[in-house]
Short mmCIF file of C-alpha atoms and ligand atoms in Angstrom, two decimals:
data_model
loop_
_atom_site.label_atom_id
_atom_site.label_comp_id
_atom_site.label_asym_id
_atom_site.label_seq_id
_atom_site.Cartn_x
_atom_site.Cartn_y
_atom_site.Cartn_z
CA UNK A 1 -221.85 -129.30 -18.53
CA UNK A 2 -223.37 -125.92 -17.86
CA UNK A 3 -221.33 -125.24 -15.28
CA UNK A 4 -218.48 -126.49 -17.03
CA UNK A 5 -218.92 -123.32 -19.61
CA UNK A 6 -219.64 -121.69 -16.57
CA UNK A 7 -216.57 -121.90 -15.39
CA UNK A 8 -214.69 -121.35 -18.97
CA UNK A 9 -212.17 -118.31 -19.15
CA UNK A 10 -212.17 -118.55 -23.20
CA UNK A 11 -216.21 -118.52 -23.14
CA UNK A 12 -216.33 -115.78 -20.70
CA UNK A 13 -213.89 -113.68 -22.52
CA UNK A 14 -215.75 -114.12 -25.97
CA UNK A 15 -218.66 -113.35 -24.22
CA UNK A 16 -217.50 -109.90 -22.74
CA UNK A 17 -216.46 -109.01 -26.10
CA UNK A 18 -219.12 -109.80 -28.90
CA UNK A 19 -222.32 -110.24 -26.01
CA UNK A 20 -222.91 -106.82 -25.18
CA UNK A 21 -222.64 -104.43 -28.23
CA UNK A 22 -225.12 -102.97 -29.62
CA UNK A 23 -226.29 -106.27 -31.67
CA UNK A 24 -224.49 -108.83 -29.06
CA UNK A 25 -226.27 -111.93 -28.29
CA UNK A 26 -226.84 -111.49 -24.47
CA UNK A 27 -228.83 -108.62 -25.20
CA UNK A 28 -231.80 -110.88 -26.19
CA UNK A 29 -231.52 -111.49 -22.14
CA UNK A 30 -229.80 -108.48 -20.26
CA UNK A 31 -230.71 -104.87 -20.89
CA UNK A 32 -227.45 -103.64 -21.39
CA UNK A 33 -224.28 -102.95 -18.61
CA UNK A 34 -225.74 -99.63 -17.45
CA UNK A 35 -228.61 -98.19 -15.66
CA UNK A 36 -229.49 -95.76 -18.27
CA UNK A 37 -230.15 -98.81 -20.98
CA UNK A 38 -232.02 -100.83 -18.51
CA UNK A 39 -234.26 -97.59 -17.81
CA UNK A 40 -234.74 -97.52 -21.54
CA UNK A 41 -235.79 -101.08 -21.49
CA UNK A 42 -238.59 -100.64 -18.80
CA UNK A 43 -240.08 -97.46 -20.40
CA UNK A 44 -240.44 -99.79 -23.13
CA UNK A 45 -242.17 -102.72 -21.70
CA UNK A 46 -244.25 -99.76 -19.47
CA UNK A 47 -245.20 -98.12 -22.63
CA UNK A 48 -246.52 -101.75 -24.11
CA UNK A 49 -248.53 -101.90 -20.55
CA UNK A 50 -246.18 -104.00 -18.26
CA UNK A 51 -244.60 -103.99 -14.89
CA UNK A 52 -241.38 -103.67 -14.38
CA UNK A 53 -238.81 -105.05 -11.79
CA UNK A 54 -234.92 -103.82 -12.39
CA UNK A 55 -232.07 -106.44 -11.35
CA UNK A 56 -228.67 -105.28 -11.04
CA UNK A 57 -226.77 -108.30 -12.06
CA UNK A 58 -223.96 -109.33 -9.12
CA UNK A 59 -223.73 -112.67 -6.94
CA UNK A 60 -220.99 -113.92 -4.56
CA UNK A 61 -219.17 -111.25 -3.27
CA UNK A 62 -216.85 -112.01 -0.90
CA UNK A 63 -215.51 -108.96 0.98
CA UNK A 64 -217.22 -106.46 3.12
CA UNK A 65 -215.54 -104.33 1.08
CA UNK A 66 -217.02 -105.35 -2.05
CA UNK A 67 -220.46 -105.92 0.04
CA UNK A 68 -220.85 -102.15 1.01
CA UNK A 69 -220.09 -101.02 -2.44
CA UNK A 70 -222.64 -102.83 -4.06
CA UNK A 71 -225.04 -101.56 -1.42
CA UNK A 72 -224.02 -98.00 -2.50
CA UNK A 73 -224.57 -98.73 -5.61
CA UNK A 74 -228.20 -100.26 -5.44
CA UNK A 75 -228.52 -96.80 -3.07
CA UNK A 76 -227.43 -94.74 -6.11
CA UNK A 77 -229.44 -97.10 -8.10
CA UNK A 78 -232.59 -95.99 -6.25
CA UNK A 79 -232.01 -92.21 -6.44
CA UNK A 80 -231.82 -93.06 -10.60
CA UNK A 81 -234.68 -94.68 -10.65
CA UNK A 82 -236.72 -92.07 -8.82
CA UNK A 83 -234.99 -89.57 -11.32
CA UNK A 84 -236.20 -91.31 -14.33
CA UNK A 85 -239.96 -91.66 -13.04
CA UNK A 86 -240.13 -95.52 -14.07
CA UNK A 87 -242.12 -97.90 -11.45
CA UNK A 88 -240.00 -98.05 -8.61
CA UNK A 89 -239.72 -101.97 -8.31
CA UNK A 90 -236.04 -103.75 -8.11
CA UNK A 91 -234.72 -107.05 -7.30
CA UNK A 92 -231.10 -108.06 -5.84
CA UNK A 93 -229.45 -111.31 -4.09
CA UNK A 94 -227.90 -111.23 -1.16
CA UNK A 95 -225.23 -112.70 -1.65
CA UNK A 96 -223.67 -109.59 -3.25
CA UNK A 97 -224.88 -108.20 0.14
CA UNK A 98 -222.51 -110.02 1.77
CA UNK A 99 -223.96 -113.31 2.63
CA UNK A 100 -221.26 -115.01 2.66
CA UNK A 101 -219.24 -113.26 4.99
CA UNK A 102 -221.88 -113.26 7.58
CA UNK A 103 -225.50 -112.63 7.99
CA UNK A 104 -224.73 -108.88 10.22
CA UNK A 105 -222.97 -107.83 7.51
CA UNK A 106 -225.81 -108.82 4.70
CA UNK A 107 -228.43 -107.40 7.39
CA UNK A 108 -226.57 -103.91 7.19
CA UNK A 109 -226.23 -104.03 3.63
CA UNK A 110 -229.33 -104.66 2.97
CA UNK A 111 -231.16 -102.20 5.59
CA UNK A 112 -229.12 -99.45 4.00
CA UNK A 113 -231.18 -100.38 0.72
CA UNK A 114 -234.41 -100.95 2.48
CA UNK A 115 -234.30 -97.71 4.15
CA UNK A 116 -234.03 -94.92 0.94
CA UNK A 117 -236.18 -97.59 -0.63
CA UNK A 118 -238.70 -97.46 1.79
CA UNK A 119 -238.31 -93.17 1.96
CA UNK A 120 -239.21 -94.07 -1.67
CA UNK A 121 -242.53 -96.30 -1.85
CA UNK A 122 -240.39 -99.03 -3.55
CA UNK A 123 -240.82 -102.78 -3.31
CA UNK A 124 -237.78 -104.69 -3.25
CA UNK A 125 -237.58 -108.75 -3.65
CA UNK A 126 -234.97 -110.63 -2.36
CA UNK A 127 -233.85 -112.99 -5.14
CA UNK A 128 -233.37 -117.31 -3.99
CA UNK A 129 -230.00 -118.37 -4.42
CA UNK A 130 -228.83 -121.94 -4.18
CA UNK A 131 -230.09 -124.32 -1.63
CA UNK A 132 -227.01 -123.92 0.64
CA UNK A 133 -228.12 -120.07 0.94
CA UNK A 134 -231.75 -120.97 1.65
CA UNK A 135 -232.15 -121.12 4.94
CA UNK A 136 -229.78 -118.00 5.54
CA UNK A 137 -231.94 -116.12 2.96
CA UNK A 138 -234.88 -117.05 4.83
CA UNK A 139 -233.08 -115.50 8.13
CA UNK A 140 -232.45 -112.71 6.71
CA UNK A 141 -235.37 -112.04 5.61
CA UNK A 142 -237.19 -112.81 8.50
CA UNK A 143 -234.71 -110.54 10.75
CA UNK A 144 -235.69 -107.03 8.08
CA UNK A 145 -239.54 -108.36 8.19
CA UNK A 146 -239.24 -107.98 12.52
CA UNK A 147 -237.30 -104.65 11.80
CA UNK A 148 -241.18 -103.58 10.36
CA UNK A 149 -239.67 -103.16 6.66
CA UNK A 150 -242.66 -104.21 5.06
CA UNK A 151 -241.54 -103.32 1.55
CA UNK A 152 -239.42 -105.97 0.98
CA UNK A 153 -240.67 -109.83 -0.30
CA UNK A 154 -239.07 -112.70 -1.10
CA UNK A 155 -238.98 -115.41 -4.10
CA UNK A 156 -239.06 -119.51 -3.07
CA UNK A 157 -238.35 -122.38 -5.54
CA UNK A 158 -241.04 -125.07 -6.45
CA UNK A 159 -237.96 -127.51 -6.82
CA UNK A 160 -237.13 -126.88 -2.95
CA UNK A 161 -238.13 -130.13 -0.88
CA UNK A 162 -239.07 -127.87 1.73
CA UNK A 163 -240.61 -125.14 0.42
CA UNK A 164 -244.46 -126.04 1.34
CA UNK A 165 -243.31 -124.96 4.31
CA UNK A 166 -241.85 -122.15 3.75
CA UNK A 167 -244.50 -120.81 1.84
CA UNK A 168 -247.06 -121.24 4.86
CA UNK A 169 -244.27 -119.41 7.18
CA UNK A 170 -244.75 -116.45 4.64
CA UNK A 171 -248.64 -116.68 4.64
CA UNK A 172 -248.59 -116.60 8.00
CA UNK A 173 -246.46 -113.57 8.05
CA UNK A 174 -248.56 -111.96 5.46
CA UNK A 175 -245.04 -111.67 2.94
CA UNK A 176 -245.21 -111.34 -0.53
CA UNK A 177 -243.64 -114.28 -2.07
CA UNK A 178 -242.21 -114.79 -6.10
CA UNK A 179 -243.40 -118.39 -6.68
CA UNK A 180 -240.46 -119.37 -8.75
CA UNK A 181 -239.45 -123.04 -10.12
CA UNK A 182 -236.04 -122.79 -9.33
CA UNK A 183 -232.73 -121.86 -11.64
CA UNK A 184 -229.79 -124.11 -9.82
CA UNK A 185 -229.21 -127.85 -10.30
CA UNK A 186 -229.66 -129.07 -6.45
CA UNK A 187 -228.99 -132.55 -5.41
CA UNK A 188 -231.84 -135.26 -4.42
CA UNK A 189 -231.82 -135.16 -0.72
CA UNK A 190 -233.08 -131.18 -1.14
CA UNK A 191 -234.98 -131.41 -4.22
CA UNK A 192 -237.10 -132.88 -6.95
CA UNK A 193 -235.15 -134.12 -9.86
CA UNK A 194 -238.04 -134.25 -12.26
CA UNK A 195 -239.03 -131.70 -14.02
CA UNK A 196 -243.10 -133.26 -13.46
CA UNK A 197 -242.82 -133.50 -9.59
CA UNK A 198 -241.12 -129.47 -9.73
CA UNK A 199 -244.00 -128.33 -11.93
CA UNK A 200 -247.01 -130.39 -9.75
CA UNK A 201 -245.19 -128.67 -6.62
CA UNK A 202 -245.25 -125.31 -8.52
CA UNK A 203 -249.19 -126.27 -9.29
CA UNK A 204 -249.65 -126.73 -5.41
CA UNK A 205 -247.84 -123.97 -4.32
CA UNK A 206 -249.44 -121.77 -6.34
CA UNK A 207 -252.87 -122.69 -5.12
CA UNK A 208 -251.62 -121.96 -1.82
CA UNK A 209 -250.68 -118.42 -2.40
CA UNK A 210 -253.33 -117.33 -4.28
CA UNK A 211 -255.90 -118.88 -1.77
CA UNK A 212 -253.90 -117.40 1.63
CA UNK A 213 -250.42 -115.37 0.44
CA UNK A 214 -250.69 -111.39 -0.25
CA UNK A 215 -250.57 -110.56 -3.22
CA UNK A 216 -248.16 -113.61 -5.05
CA UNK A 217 -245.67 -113.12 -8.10
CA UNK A 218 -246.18 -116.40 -10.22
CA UNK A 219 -243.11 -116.55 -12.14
CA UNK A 220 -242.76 -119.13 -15.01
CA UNK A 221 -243.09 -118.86 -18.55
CA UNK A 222 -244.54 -122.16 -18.70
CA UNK A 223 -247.79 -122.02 -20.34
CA UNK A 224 -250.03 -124.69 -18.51
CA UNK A 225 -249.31 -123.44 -15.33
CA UNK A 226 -250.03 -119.86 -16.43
CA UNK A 227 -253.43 -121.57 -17.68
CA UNK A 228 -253.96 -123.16 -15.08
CA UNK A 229 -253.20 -120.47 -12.74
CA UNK A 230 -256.13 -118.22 -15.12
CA UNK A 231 -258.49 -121.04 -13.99
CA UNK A 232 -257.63 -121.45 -10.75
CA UNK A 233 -257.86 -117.62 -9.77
CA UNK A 234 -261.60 -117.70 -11.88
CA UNK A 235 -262.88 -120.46 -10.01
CA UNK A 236 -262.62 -118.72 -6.84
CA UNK A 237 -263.28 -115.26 -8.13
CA UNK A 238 -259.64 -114.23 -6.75
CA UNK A 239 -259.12 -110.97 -9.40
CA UNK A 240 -256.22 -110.13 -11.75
CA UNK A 241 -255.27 -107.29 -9.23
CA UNK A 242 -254.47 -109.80 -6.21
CA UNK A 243 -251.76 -111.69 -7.92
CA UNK A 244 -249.34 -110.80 -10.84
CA UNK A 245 -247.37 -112.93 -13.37
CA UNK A 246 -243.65 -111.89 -13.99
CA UNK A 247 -241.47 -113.50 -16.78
CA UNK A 248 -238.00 -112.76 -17.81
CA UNK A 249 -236.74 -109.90 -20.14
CA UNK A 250 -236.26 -111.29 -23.59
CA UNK A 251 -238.22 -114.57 -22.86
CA UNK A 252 -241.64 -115.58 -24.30
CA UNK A 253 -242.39 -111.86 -25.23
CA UNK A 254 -245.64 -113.50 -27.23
CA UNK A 255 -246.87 -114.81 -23.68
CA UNK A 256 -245.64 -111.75 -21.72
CA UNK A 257 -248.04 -109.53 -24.19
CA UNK A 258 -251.00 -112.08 -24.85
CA UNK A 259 -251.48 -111.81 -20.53
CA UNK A 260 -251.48 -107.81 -20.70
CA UNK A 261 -253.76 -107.87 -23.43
CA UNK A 262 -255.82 -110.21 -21.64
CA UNK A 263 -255.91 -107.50 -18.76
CA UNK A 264 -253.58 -109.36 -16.30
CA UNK A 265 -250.80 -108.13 -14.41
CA UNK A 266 -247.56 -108.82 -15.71
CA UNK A 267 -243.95 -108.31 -14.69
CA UNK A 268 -240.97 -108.35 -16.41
CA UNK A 269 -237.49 -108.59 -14.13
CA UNK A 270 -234.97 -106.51 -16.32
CA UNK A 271 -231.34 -107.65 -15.49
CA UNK A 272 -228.34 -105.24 -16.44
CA UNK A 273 -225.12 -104.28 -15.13
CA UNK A 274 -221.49 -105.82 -16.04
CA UNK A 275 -221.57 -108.69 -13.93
CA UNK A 276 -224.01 -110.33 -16.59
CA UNK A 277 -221.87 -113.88 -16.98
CA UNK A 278 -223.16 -116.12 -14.67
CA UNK A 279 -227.02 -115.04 -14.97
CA UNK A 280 -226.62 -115.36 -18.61
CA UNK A 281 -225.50 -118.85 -18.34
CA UNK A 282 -228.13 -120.09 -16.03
CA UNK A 283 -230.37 -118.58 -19.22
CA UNK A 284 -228.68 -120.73 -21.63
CA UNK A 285 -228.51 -123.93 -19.46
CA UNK A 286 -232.51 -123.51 -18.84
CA UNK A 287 -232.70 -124.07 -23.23
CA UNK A 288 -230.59 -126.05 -25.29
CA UNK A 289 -231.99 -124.17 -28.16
CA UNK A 290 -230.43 -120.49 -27.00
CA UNK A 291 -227.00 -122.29 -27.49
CA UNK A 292 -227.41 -122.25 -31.15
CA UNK A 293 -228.82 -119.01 -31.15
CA UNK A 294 -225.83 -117.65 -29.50
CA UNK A 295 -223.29 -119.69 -31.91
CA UNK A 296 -224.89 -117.93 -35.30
CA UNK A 297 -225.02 -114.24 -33.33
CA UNK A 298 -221.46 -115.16 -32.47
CA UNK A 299 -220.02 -116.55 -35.75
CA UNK A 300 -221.95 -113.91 -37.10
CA UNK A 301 -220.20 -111.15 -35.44
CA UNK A 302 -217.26 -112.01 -35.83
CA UNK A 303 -217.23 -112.33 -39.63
CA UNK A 304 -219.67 -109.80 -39.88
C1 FAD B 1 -239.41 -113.01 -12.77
C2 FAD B 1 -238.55 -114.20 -12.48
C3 FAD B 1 -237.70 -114.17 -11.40
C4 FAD B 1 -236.89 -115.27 -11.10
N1 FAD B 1 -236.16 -115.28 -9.94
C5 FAD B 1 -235.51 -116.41 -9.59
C6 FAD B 1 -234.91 -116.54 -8.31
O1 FAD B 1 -234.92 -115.63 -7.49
N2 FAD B 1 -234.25 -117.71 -8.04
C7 FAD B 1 -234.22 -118.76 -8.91
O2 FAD B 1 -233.66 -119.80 -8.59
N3 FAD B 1 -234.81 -118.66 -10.12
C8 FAD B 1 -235.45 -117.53 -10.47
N4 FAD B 1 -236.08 -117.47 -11.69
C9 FAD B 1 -235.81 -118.52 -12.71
C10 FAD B 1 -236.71 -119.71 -12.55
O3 FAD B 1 -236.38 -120.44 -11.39
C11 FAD B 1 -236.57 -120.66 -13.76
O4 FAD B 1 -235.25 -121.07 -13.85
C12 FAD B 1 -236.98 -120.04 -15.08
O5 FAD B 1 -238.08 -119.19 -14.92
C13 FAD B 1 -237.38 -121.13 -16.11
O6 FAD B 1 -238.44 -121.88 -15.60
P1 FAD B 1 -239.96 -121.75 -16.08
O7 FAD B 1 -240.80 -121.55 -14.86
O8 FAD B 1 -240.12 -120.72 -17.10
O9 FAD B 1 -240.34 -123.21 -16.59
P2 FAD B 1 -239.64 -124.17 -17.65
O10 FAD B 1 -240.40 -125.44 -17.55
O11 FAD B 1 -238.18 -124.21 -17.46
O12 FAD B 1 -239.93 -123.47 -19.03
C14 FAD B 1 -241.24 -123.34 -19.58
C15 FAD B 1 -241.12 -122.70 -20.96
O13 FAD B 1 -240.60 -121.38 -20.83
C16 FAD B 1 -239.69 -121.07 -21.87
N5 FAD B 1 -238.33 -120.84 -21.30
C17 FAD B 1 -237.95 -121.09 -20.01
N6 FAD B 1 -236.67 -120.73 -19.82
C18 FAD B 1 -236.23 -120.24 -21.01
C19 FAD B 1 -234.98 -119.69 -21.46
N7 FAD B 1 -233.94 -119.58 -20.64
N8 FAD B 1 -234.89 -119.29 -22.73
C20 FAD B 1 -235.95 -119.38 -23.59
N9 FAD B 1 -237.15 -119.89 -23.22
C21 FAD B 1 -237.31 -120.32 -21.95
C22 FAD B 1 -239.73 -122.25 -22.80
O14 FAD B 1 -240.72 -122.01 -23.75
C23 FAD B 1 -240.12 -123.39 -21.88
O15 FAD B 1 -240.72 -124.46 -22.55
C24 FAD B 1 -236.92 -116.40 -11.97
C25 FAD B 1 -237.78 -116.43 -13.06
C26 FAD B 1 -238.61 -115.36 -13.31
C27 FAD B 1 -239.56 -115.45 -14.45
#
């Protein structure tokens, strides 16, 4: 059904037109369409003592035209960033690299990032698409990592049949990985279809990283994993500054401050940028409930 709405040209165009004013409903979830108001975003969450990682919202490019630009822009991106003196911490998908078109093309693109962001002392995380992207993703990945950037990490999806594995590839290679449940629907002969055998994978993986990955992003707002995570890391005296936590602008703020105030590390990935459509969607398919919230901010608008 999800991507049904997805797909709809009347939902899309209401949503470019009431979600991102001032009040707009997407705003609960995207900073806003420009740099400047996503920069204003983290020097808020900095201020209340969090990490910050800044997504420019774009997927599924399909021209090296349209590649190269966006590389330019996540260039000029980085030169803002440095300007503004905010952590220096972004996130991007390759498929607005140019994945699709082929993997030398994505490779440039995304070494012409790496490269200023390196100059820079910024990390940069390569974003999971869907499954039939994994394995290039992976290659990608793995071709920068030989290139000795070293700044760069990547996230994996608990859902993932395979990703076990993939996790130990990245321990080996001492990568950074964003432990992640997984956003797409993926069919059964590449992933769990219940929501209890994602979350015990998530469990597992987790232990994994934090007993053998450097320095792990575990990324779920879902509060008994976070717990359990707390106890895990205790146990085996692993501290709050060799893993973080990141959550999602706009979602579970209570959780997002109770783990600052309990003096753990905690990240919040700040999407912004026009192309905020599909990203908000996945939002709204992950909760029934934001679907109502957006009908009363949109009803609301418009009579209001
Ligand atoms: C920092 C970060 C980066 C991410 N990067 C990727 C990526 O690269 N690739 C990818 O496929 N996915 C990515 N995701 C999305 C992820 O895969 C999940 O889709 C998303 O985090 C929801 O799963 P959950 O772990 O919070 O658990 P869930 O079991 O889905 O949710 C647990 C609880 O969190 C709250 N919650 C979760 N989602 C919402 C929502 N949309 N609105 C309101 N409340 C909500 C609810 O209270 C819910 O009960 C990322 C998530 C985070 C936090």
């Amino acid at each position: 059904m999800f991507s049904l709405l997805a797909r709809s040209v009347t939902l899309k165009r209401l949503a470019s037109q009431y979600g991102m004013t001032p009040t707009g409903f997407a705003r609960r979830f995207i900073a806003g369409e420009t740099i400047n108001e996503a920069i204003d975003a983290a020097r808020v969450l900095q201020g209340r003592g969090m990490h910050v990682a800044l997504d420019y919202l774009g997927e599924s490019v399909n021209t090296i035209k349209a590649a190269t630009t966006a590389s330019r822009e996540y260039v000029q991106l980085i030169e803002t960033i440095v300007a503004s003196g905010i952590e220096r911490n972004i996130s991007l998908k390759l498929t607005q690299l140019g994945m699709t078109i082929d993997k030398a093309t994505c490779v440039d693109n995304l070494r012409r990032i790496l490269e200023p962001a390196a100059r820079h002392q910024f990390f940069v995380r390569i974003d999971m698409e869907s499954s039939p992207y994994t394995q290039l993703t992976l290659d990608v990945f793995e071709t920068v990592w030989s290139l000795d950037f070293r700044n760069v990490g990547i996230a994996l999806q608990s859902a993932l049949l395979r990703t076990e594995q993939d996790i130990r590839r990245m321990n080996e290679l001492g990568a950074r990985v964003r432990l992640v449940k997984g956003a797409y629907k993926e069919p059964a002969s590449v992933a769990f279809q219940l929501k209890a055998d994602v979350d015990a994978a998530y469990t597992r993986q987790m232990r994994l990283l934090l007993d053998h990955g450097v320095y792990p992003a575990i990324a779920t707002h879902d509060e008994e994993i976070i717990a359990e995570t707390r106890s895990y890391a205790a146990e085996r005296s692993i501290g709050p500054d060799r893993f973080e936590f990141q959550m999602l602008y706009g979602i579970r703020r209570d959780l997002q401050a109770s783990l600052v105030a309990a003096r753990y590390r905690m990240r919040v990935y700040i999407p912004f940028g026009k192309e905020w459509f599909p990203y908000f969607m996945r939002r709204l398919g992950e909760r029934p409930a934001n679907i109502g919230f957006v009908l009363r901010a949109l009803l609301g608008e418009k009579t209001g």
